[in-house]
Every structure is written in structure tokens, then in C-alpha cells.
């Protein structure tokens, strides 16, 4: 028997396990360390920072444009009620050539009269009838009455005339006011926002939304423009008719007197579509007033003043030789010239609201196109 301690020999499996533990233990520990202390993300690359800086520059440039707008027309948006109610001191508040009771008249009809009669048993009995032509003066007076289309124009302008040019439909009691006031507040708030890099975002969509709210304003602007166009056409038609009637009377007179037609009534040149209302006043009176009086009309500051002067020039005591038919035709022409003149003033007054609202939106859109160009 031998003496000493006994040490068992390790098996093959035990040796393999011990070796694996020795190899893998440091990797597992390192993984635990990585999970506990994650590495920071990499710093952004230089081009991304440059893009952000350029975008901010566009937003800041757009903001400067909005500040300029706020210092301009946008300031008046808080005072639209006063603008709507403000009368024009140059307007009288009444028509010169039309009264509301002048609603037209029935056309005179030919009269049936007895041409020959016999008397039987003390009674007259007509044996032959004939039609008597209508008196030319009556026909001329009827022709001078407003037509249905002219009455439509005159009535459309009547409130504007009596309100001395105030556009009350845009005031606090008007149908447009609630919408205009809401959009005015929105535009004031939008142009007053602070400067920030993302100011350029969503501008076209936002302005489209605000413009859609103003459909009532756009329709009113279109309606006023349509009335003005009709009034100008009707005024030219009336002036042409008055000149033709005056020339026809002169020819008849010349024929009866075996004399030449006076050159002062040869005024049948076509009227230009771009003639001013003052020029139409002069055209309808041409040949009936002295040349120096026509010069005075040209010197009037506007058509309404010229119309006031024309009323004096065609008064019966001023032109005693003028026939009633010619006088009526001239008056009817001056009536529609007056309507066209008021329509022009109304267009100008309504365009103020076009400029304040739709014009401001257009300027914001244009500023966006001009300044928000980053990334294009």
C-alpha cells in the first residue's frame, strides 16, 4: 500500500466547460457595461446645419415683409366700419335727372278718328274711320322715359346716391360686416406674429382658406362692376339717340326752309367706348350750346359737377328754341350719364375694401413667393 493524498483526474467534459467559462466571461461582462453606458449619437453633419440656417433666413425675410404690410393697409382693417359709413362730401344725396316716381309710362297708341260722317234723325253717324298718327312730341316724351333695363340700373344705384357714397353693406349693420370683421382680425393677427424659422410653412393653403371666406365680398365687387358697365353702355346709347334726333329735326327744318343743314348739328360721329362721362355730357350738348360753354364743361373737376352745370344750360329760358322732343332726349341721356357717373364713384369706393382684404391676401402670397425660396 502506498501512502499520500489521492487527487482524482478531471474528466474531458469538465476541462471543456472550464475553458469556455474562461473565454466567454470577459465578453459577457463587456456587454453588460455597454448596456449600462450607451454611446452618444454622432454629431450632425455640417450640411444639415447649413440647410436649417437657410430656412430660418427665409422665414425671417418673410417676417420682415409681413411687418411692412402691417404698417400699411393692414392698419385700416380695424376701422372698416368707419370706412363703410364715411360719406363723400362732394355728393348731394339726391338725383339731378331722375325721380323715383319716374317709373316709365305706357307707349302712346294711335287714335281711331272719324274721317266722314252723316247726320240722320238729328244724330251724327260715322261712315268712314281712319287712324290718326301719334303726336311726335308724345312719342319723343315716351321715348325719354327710362326703359326696364335702365330702371334696374337706377334702382341698383339709388341707395348709394341717397347715402352720399357710403358703402353701408360693409358697415356694422351690413350683410358683409361679420365676415369682414372676422377676416380682418385674422389678418391682423397673422401679420403680427413673432419671427420664427418655420414662418414660411403652409402659407399658400392658409391664404386660400382666408380668400374663400371672402366670396361675398368678391361677388359684391363683381356686381358693382357689372352695374357700372351697363350704365356706361346705356349712357352712350342715350347720347347717340339724342344726337340723331337733333340731326333729324335739323334736316326736316332745312328741307322745309330749302336751306343747308347747319354744321353745328352734324355731330353723328360714333362715340368711343372709352369716353369719359364728362366727355359724354359735352357730346350730348354739342350743337345746342355755345362753344365757350362747352369749354366750361370741360373745365369742371368731375362729371357730376359737369352734369349740374348742364342742367342750367338746357333750361327752357336758356335754350328757348329747343323743341320739347330734343329737350327730353337730352335730359334722358343726362339721366343715364348721371347713373354712369355714380356707378364709377361706387366702383372706387368698393375697391377700397377689395384692396384692404383681397389685396392684403395677394400681397402676403407675393411676399411668400419672393422670400420663401429656400430649398428651391
mmCIF file of N, CA, C and O in Angstrom, residues 146 158 160 168 175-176 199 207 246 306 326:
data_model
loop_
_atom_site.group_PDB
_atom_site.id
_atom_site.type_symbol
_atom_site.label_atom_id
_atom_site.label_comp_id
_atom_site.label_asym_id
_atom_site.label_seq_id
_atom_site.Cartn_x
_atom_site.Cartn_y
_atom_site.Cartn_z
ATOM 1 N N UNK A 146 -87.435 106.113 -68.742
ATOM 2 C CA UNK A 146 -86.473 105.016 -68.515
ATOM 3 C C UNK A 146 -87.024 103.680 -68.998
ATOM 4 O O UNK A 146 -88.195 103.364 -68.790
ATOM 5 N N UNK A 158 -79.593 103.606 -56.373
ATOM 6 C CA UNK A 158 -80.345 104.599 -55.603
ATOM 7 C C UNK A 158 -79.865 104.715 -54.154
ATOM 8 O O UNK A 158 -79.675 105.827 -53.645
ATOM 9 N N UNK A 160 -76.963 104.003 -52.900
ATOM 10 C CA UNK A 160 -75.632 104.606 -52.885
ATOM 11 C C UNK A 160 -75.729 106.118 -53.060
ATOM 12 O O UNK A 160 -74.997 106.880 -52.410
ATOM 13 N N UNK A 168 -72.668 101.082 -47.068
ATOM 14 C CA UNK A 168 -73.177 100.579 -45.796
ATOM 15 C C UNK A 168 -73.262 99.056 -45.741
ATOM 16 O O UNK A 168 -73.376 98.486 -44.656
ATOM 17 N N UNK A 175 -74.681 93.222 -44.421
ATOM 18 C CA UNK A 175 -74.622 91.760 -44.503
ATOM 19 C C UNK A 175 -73.198 91.235 -44.627
ATOM 20 O O UNK A 175 -72.939 90.074 -44.329
ATOM 21 N N UNK A 176 -72.278 92.085 -45.048
ATOM 22 C CA UNK A 176 -70.893 91.634 -45.234
ATOM 23 C C UNK A 176 -70.045 91.811 -43.969
ATOM 24 O O UNK A 176 -68.934 91.265 -43.895
ATOM 25 N N UNK A 199 -41.857 80.153 -40.364
ATOM 26 C CA UNK A 199 -42.923 81.073 -40.751
ATOM 27 C C UNK A 199 -43.403 80.845 -42.185
ATOM 28 O O UNK A 199 -44.540 81.145 -42.524
ATOM 29 N N UNK A 207 -53.709 81.189 -46.948
ATOM 30 C CA UNK A 207 -54.271 82.322 -47.660
ATOM 31 C C UNK A 207 -55.450 81.909 -48.545
ATOM 32 O O UNK A 207 -56.401 82.664 -48.724
ATOM 33 N N UNK A 246 -81.688 115.169 -82.846
ATOM 34 C CA UNK A 246 -81.403 116.572 -83.116
ATOM 35 C C UNK A 246 -81.008 116.780 -84.584
ATOM 36 O O UNK A 246 -81.453 117.739 -85.234
ATOM 37 N N UNK A 306 -70.116 118.616 -63.916
ATOM 38 C CA UNK A 306 -70.494 118.947 -65.286
ATOM 39 C C UNK A 306 -71.990 118.740 -65.500
ATOM 40 O O UNK A 306 -72.645 119.528 -66.209
ATOM 41 N N UNK A 326 -86.405 117.272 -78.388
ATOM 42 C CA UNK A 326 -84.948 117.302 -78.222
ATOM 43 C C UNK A 326 -84.586 117.509 -76.758
ATOM 44 O O UNK A 326 -83.662 116.867 -76.231
#
